[in-house]
Coordinates of C-alpha atoms in Angstrom, one line a residue:
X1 CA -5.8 49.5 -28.1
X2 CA -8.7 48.1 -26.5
X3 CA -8.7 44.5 -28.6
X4 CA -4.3 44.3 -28.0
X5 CA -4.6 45.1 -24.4
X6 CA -7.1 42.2 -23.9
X7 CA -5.2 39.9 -25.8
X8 CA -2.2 40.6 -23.7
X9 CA -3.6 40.6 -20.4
X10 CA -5.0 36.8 -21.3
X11 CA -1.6 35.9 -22.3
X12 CA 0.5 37.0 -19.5
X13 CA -2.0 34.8 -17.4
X14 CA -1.2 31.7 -18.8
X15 CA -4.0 31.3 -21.3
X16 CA -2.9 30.8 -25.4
X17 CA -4.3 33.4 -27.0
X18 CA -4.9 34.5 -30.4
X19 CA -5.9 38.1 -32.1
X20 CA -7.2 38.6 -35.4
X21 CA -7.0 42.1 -37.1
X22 CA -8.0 43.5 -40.6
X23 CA -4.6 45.3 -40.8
X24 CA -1.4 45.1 -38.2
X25 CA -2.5 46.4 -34.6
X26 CA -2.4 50.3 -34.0
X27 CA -3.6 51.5 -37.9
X28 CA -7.3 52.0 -37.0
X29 CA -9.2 54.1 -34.4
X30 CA -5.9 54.2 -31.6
X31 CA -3.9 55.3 -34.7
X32 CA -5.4 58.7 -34.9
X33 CA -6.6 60.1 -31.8
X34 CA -4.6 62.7 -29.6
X35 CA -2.2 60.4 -27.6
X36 CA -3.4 61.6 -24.2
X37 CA -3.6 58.4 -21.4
X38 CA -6.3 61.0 -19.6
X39 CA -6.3 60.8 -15.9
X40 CA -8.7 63.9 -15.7
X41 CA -11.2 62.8 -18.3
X42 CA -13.4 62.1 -15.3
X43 CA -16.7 63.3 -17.1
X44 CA -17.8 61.5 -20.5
X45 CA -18.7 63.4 -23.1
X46 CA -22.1 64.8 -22.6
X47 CA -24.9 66.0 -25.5
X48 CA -25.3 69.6 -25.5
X49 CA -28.4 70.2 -23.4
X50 CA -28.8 74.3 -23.3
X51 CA -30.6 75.6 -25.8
X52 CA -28.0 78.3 -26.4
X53 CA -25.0 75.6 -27.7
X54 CA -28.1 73.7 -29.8
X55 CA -28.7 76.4 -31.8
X56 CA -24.3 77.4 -32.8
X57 CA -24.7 73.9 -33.6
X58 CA -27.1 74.0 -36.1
X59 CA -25.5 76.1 -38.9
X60 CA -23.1 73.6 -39.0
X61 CA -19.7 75.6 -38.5
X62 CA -18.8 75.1 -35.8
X63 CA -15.1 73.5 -35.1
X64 CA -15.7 70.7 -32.1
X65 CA -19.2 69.6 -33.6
X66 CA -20.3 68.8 -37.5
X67 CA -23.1 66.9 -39.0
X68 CA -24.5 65.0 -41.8
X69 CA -27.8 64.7 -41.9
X70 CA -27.6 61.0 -43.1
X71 CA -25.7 60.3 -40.4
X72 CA -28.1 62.0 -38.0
X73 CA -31.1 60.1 -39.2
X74 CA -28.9 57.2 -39.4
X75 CA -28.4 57.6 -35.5
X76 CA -31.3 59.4 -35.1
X77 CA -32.5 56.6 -32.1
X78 CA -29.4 56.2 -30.2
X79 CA -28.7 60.2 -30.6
X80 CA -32.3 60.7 -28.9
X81 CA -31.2 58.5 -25.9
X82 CA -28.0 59.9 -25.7
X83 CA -29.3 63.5 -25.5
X84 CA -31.4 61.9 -22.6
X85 CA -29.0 60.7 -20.9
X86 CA -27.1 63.8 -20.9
X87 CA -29.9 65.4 -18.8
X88 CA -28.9 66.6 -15.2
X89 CA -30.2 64.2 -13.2
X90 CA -28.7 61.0 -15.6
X91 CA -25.8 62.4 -16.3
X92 CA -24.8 62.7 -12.7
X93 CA -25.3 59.3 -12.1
X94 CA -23.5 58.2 -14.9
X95 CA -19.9 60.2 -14.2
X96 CA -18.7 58.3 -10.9
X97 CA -19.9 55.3 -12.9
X98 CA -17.4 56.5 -15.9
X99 CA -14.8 58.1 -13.0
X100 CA -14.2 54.4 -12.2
X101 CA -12.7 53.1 -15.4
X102 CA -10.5 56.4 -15.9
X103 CA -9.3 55.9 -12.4
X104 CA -7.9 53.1 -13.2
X105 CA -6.0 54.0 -16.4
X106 CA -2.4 55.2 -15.7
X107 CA -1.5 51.7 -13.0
X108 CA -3.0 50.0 -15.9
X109 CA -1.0 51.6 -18.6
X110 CA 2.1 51.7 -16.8
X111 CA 2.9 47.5 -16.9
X112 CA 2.4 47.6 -20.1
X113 CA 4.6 50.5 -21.1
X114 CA 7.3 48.1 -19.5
X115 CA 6.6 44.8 -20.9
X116 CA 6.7 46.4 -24.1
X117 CA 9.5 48.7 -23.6
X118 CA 8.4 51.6 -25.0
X119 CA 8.9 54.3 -22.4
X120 CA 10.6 56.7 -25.1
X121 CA 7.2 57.1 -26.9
X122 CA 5.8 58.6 -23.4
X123 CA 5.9 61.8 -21.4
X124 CA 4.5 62.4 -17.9
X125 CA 4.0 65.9 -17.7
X126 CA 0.8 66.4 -18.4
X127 CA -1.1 69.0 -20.8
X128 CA -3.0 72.2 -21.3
X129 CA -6.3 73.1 -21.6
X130 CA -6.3 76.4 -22.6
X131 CA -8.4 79.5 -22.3
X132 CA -9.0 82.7 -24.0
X133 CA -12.0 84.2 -21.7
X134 CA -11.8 84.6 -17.8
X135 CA -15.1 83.0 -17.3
X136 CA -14.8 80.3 -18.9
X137 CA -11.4 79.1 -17.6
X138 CA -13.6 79.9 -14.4
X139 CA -16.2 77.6 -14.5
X140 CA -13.8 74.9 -16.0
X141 CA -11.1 75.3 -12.3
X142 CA -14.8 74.9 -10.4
X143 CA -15.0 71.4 -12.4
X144 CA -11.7 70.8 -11.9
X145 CA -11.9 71.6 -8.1
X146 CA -14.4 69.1 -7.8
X147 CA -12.7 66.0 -9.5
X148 CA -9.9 66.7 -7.2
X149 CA -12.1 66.6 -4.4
X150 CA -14.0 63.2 -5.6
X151 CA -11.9 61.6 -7.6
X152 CA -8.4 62.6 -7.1
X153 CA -7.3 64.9 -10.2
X154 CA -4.6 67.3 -9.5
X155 CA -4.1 70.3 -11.4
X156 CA -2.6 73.9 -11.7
X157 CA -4.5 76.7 -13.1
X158 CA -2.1 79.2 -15.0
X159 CA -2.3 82.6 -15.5
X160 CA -1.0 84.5 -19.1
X161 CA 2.7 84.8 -17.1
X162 CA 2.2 80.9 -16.3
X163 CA 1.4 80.4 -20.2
X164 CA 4.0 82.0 -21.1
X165 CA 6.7 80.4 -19.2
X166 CA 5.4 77.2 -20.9
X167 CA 4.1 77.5 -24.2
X168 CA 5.8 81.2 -25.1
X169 CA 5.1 80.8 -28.7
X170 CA 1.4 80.7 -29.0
X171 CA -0.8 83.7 -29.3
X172 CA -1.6 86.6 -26.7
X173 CA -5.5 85.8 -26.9
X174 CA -4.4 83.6 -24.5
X175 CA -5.4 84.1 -20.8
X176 CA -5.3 81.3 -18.8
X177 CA -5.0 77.5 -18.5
X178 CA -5.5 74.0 -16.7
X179 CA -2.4 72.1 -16.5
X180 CA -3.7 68.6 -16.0
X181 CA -0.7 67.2 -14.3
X182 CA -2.0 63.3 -14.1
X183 CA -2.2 62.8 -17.9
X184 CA 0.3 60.8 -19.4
X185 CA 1.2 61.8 -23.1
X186 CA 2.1 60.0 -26.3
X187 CA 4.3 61.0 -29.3
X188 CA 3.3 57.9 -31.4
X189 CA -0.1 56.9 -30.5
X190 CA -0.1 54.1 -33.1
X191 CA 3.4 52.8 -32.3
X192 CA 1.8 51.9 -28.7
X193 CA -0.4 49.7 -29.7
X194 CA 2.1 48.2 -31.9
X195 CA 4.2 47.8 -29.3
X196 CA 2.0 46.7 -26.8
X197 CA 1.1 44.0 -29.5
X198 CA 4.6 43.1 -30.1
X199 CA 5.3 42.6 -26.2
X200 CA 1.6 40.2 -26.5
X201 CA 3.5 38.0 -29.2
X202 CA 6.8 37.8 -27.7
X203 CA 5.3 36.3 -24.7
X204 CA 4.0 33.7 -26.6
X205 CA 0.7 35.2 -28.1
X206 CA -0.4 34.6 -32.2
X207 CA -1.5 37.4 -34.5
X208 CA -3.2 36.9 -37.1
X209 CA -4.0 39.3 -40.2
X210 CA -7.7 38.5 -41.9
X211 CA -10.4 39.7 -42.5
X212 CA -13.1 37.7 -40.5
X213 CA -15.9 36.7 -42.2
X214 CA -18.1 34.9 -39.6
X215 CA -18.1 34.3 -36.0
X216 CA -20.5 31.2 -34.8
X217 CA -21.2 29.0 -32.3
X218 CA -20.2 25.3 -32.6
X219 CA -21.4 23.0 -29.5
X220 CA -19.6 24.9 -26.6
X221 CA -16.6 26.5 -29.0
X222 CA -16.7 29.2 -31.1
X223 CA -15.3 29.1 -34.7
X224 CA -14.1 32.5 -36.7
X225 CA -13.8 32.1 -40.1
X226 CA -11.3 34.8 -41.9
X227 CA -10.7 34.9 -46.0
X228 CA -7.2 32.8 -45.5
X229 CA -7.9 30.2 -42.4
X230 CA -11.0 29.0 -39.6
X231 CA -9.9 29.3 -35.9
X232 CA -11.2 27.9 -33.3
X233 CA -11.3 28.3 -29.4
X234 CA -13.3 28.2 -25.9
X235 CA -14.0 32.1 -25.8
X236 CA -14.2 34.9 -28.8
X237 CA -14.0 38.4 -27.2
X238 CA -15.3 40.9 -29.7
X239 CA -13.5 44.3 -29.9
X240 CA -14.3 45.7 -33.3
X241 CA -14.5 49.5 -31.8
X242 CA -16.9 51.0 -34.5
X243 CA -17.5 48.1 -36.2
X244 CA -18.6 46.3 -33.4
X245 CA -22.4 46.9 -33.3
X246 CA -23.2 45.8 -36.8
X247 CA -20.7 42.7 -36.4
X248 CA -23.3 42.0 -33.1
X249 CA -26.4 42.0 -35.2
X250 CA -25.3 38.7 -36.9
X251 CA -25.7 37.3 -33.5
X252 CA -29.1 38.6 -32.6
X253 CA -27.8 41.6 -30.8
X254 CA -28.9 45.0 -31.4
X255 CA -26.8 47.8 -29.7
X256 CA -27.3 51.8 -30.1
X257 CA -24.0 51.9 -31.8
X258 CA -23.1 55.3 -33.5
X259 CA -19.7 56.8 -34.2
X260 CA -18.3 60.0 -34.1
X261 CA -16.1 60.8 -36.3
X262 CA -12.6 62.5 -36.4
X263 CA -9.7 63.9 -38.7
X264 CA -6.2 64.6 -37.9
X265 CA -3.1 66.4 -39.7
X266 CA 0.2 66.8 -39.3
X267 CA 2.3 70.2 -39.7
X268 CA 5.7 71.5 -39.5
X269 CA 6.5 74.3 -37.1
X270 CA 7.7 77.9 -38.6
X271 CA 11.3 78.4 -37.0
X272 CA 11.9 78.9 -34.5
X273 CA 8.9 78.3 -32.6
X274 CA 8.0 75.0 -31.0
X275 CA 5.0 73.5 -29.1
X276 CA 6.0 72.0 -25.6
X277 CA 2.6 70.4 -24.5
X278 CA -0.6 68.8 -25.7
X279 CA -2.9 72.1 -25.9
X280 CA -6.5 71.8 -26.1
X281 CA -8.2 74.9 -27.2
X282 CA -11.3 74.4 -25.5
X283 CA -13.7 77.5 -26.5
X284 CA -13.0 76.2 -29.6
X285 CA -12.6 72.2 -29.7
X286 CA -9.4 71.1 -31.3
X287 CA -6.2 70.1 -29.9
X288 CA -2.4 70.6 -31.0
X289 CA 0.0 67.9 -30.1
X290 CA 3.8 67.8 -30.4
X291 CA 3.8 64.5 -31.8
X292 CA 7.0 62.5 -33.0
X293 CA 5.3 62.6 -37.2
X294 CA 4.8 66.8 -36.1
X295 CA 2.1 68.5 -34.6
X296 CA -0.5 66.9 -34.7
X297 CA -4.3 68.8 -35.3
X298 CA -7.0 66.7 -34.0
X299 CA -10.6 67.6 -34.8
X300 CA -13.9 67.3 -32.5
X301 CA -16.5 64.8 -33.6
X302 CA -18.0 64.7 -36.9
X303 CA -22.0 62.9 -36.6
X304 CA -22.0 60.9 -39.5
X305 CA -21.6 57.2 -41.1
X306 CA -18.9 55.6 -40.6
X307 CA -18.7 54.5 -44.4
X308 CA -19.2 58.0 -45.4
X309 CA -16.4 60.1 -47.6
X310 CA -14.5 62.3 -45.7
X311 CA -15.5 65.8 -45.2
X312 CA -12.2 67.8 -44.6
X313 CA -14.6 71.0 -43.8
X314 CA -14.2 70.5 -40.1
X315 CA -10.3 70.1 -40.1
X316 CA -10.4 73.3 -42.6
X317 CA -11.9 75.5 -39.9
X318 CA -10.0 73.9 -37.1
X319 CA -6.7 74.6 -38.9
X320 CA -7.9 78.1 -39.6
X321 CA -7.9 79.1 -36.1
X322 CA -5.0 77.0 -34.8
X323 CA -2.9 79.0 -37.3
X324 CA -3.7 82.4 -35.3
X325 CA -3.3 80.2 -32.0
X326 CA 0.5 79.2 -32.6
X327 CA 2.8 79.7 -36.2
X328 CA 2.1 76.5 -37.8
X329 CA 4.1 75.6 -40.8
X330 CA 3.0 73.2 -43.7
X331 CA 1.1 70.2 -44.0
X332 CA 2.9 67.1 -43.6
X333 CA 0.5 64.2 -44.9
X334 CA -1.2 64.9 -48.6
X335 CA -4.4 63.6 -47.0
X336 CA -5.9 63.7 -43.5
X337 CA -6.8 60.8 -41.6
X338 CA -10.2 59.8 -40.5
X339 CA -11.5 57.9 -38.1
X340 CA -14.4 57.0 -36.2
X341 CA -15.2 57.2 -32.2
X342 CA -17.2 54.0 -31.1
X343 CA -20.1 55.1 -29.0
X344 CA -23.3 54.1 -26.8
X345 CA -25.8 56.4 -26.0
X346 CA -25.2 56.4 -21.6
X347 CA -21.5 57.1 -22.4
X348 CA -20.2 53.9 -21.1
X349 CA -18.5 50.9 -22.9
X350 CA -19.9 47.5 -22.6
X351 CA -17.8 45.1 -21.0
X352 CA -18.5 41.4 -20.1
X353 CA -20.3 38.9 -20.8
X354 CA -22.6 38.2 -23.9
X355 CA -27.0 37.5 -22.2
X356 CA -26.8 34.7 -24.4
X357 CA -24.2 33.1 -25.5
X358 CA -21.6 31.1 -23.3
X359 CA -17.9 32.0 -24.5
X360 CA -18.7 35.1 -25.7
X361 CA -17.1 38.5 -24.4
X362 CA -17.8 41.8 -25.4
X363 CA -15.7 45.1 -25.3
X364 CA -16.7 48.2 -27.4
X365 CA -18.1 51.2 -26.9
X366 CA -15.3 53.6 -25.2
X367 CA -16.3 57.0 -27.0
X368 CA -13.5 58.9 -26.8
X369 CA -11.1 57.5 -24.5
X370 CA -10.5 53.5 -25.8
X371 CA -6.7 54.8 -26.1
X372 CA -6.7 55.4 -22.5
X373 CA -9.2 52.5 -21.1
X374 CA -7.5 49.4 -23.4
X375 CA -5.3 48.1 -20.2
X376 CA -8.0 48.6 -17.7
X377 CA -10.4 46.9 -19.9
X378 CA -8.2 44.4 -20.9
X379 CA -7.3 43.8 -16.9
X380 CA -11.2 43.7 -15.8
X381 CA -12.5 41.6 -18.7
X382 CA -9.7 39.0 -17.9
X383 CA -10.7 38.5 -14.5
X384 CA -14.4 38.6 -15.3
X385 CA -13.3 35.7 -17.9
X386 CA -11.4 33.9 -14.8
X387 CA -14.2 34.3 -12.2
X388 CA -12.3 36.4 -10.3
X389 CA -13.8 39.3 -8.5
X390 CA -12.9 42.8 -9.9
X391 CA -11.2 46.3 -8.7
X392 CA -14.4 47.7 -9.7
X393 CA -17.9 47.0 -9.8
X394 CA -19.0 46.0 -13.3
X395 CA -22.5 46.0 -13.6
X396 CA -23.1 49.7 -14.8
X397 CA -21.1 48.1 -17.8
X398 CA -23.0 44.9 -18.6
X399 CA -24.1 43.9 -22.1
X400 CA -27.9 43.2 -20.5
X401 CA -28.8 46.7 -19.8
X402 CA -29.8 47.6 -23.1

């Protein structure tokens, strides 16, 4: 998502642009995530802090959060400093930093929806986050009170009659719920980006499929080198999601990459029931989606390396419960996906220029949300690349402040 939308905001400004991707646009990380554009999503992802959550984590069985200890001590620096930065004092800093980009998502989202006429594929009516003790719903509408009152977010808390009239198939555990009425969702997150990518070469953009095997300087033009053909051009912009941290040390950068990792499955439904909106099960930490392939279970993040074998453990548990949440049918794929979550350790992407070399853009690093922040990424880098002043301010975003 992130590497199409940049590509097509450069083309639809008049410059001739060309994208090179391992496999067609769509099929990696965007592929497999929960198809939620999220408004709401306000506050990154933090590291558990309290020693109450450290401690269920540790057993590792818990549903939103698994571990491999080679992946741990693979991480191990970037973890540390992301664990600091999730202190109080940091971590409030860092949230109307975040808030900016995800303000910025649906007017960003919305051209491109157009251009690449795929307005079947989304629905604008938000989704749940459900709840199946008081006080937690509780302290989640105090959170939610106060991103309506800083940044905007409108929601409706609902109560088991207001659950019922929505979602009346899923189990009476259920108390309460946020509706998150901003959110646009997606039935085929994969077929966005393919048709966002489609609208990018129909306005005059190339794609090419490689594999890319180098990307150097040559005088003041870069030249990338795939297994079939060399390119060259005036500015790279490197948007490798995961992979982009080790593709970064071949030009003497070193970024606290790490990835979490994610699984998803797709089931039938057992007539006659059927699943209205995206439902997060938050005391828990998976999320259901009515999705156009089926519902789709996503998992929470898996610390690991990305080149590790899959672990279906986590999706295991996760579809465990979600069977007593709402009367899932059978599987639908013989194998579940994975994929991996590119992140930094302050929760931010990076977004601009390379320190040191001219012609050189970076974008990577979006955690959990590069399906939602592609078009304003791809927006902001294309004016940075222009000269041209920006909606927001960049700098808590720059390459340089690592």
């Amino acid at each position: 998502m992130v590497g199409v939308s940049i590509a097509w905001h450069l083309q639809q400004r008049g410059h001739q642009v060309t994208l090179v991707d391992r496999r067609q646009p769509g099929r990696e990380t965007s592929f497999g995530n929960a198809g939620i554009i999220q408004r709401e999503a306000v506050r990154p992802y933090a590291f558990p802090r309290d020693m109450k959550t450290i401690l269920s984590v540790l057993p590792n069985r818990r549903v939103d959060i698994r571990y491999r200890a080679a992946g741990m001590m693979n991480a191990a620096s970037p973890l540390l400093s992301y664990w600091h930065n999730s202190s109080s004092r940091l971590y409030q800093k860092i949230i109307p930093e975040w808030a900016s980009l995800i303000q910025l998502c649906l007017k960003t989202h919305e051209p491109m929806i157009k251009a690449a006429g795929a307005e079947h594929l989304v629905r604008k009516e938000g989704w749940l986050e459900i709840y199946r003790t008081q006080a937690r719903l509780d302290k989640r509408v105090r959170e939610a009170e106060e991103a309506r009152e800083l940044y905007g977010v409108q929601f409706d808390v609902l109560d088991r009659a207001g659950i019922e009239g929505k979602e009346p198939d899923i189990s009476s555990d259920i108390i309460g719920a946020i509706h998150w009425l901003d959110p646009w969702t997606v039935a085929d997150p994969g077929a966005l980006v393919s048709a966002y990518a489609e609208a990018f070469t129909q306005s005059g953009g190339e794609l090419h499929q490689g594999v890319i095997q180098k990307v150097e300087q040559v005088g003041e033009r870069w030249r990338v080198v795939t297994e079939a053909e060399t390119l060259e051009a005036d500015n790279v912009v490197v948007a490798l999601g995961p992979w982009s941290g080790d593709w970064m040390k071949g030009l003497g950068y070193h970024f606290p990459t790490f990835v979490k990792r994610g699984y998803h499955m797709h089931y039938a439904t057992q007539a006659p029931a059927k699943l209205h909106y995206w439902l997060m099960d938050a005391e828990v930490g998976y999320l259901l989606a009515p999705m156009n392939a089926g519902v789709r279970l996503t998992t929470g993040a898996e610390l690991n390396r990305i080149e590790s074998p899959a672990d279906e453990q986590q999706l295991q548990a996760a579809e465990k419960v979600a069977r007593t949440l709402f009367p899932l049918g059978e599987r639908r794929d013989s194998t579940a996906w994975k994929g991996a979550r590119p992140c930094l350790p302050d929760m931010k992407p990076v977004i601009g220029a390379a320190p040191r070399h001219p012609g050189l853009w970076l974008a990577f690093g979006h955690g959990h949300q590069g399906f939602t922040l592609g078009p304003a990424t791809g927006q902001l880098l294309a004016d940075m690349i222009e000269g041209k002043s920006t909606e927001i301010d960049m700098t808590p975003f720059r390459a340089d402040r690592f």
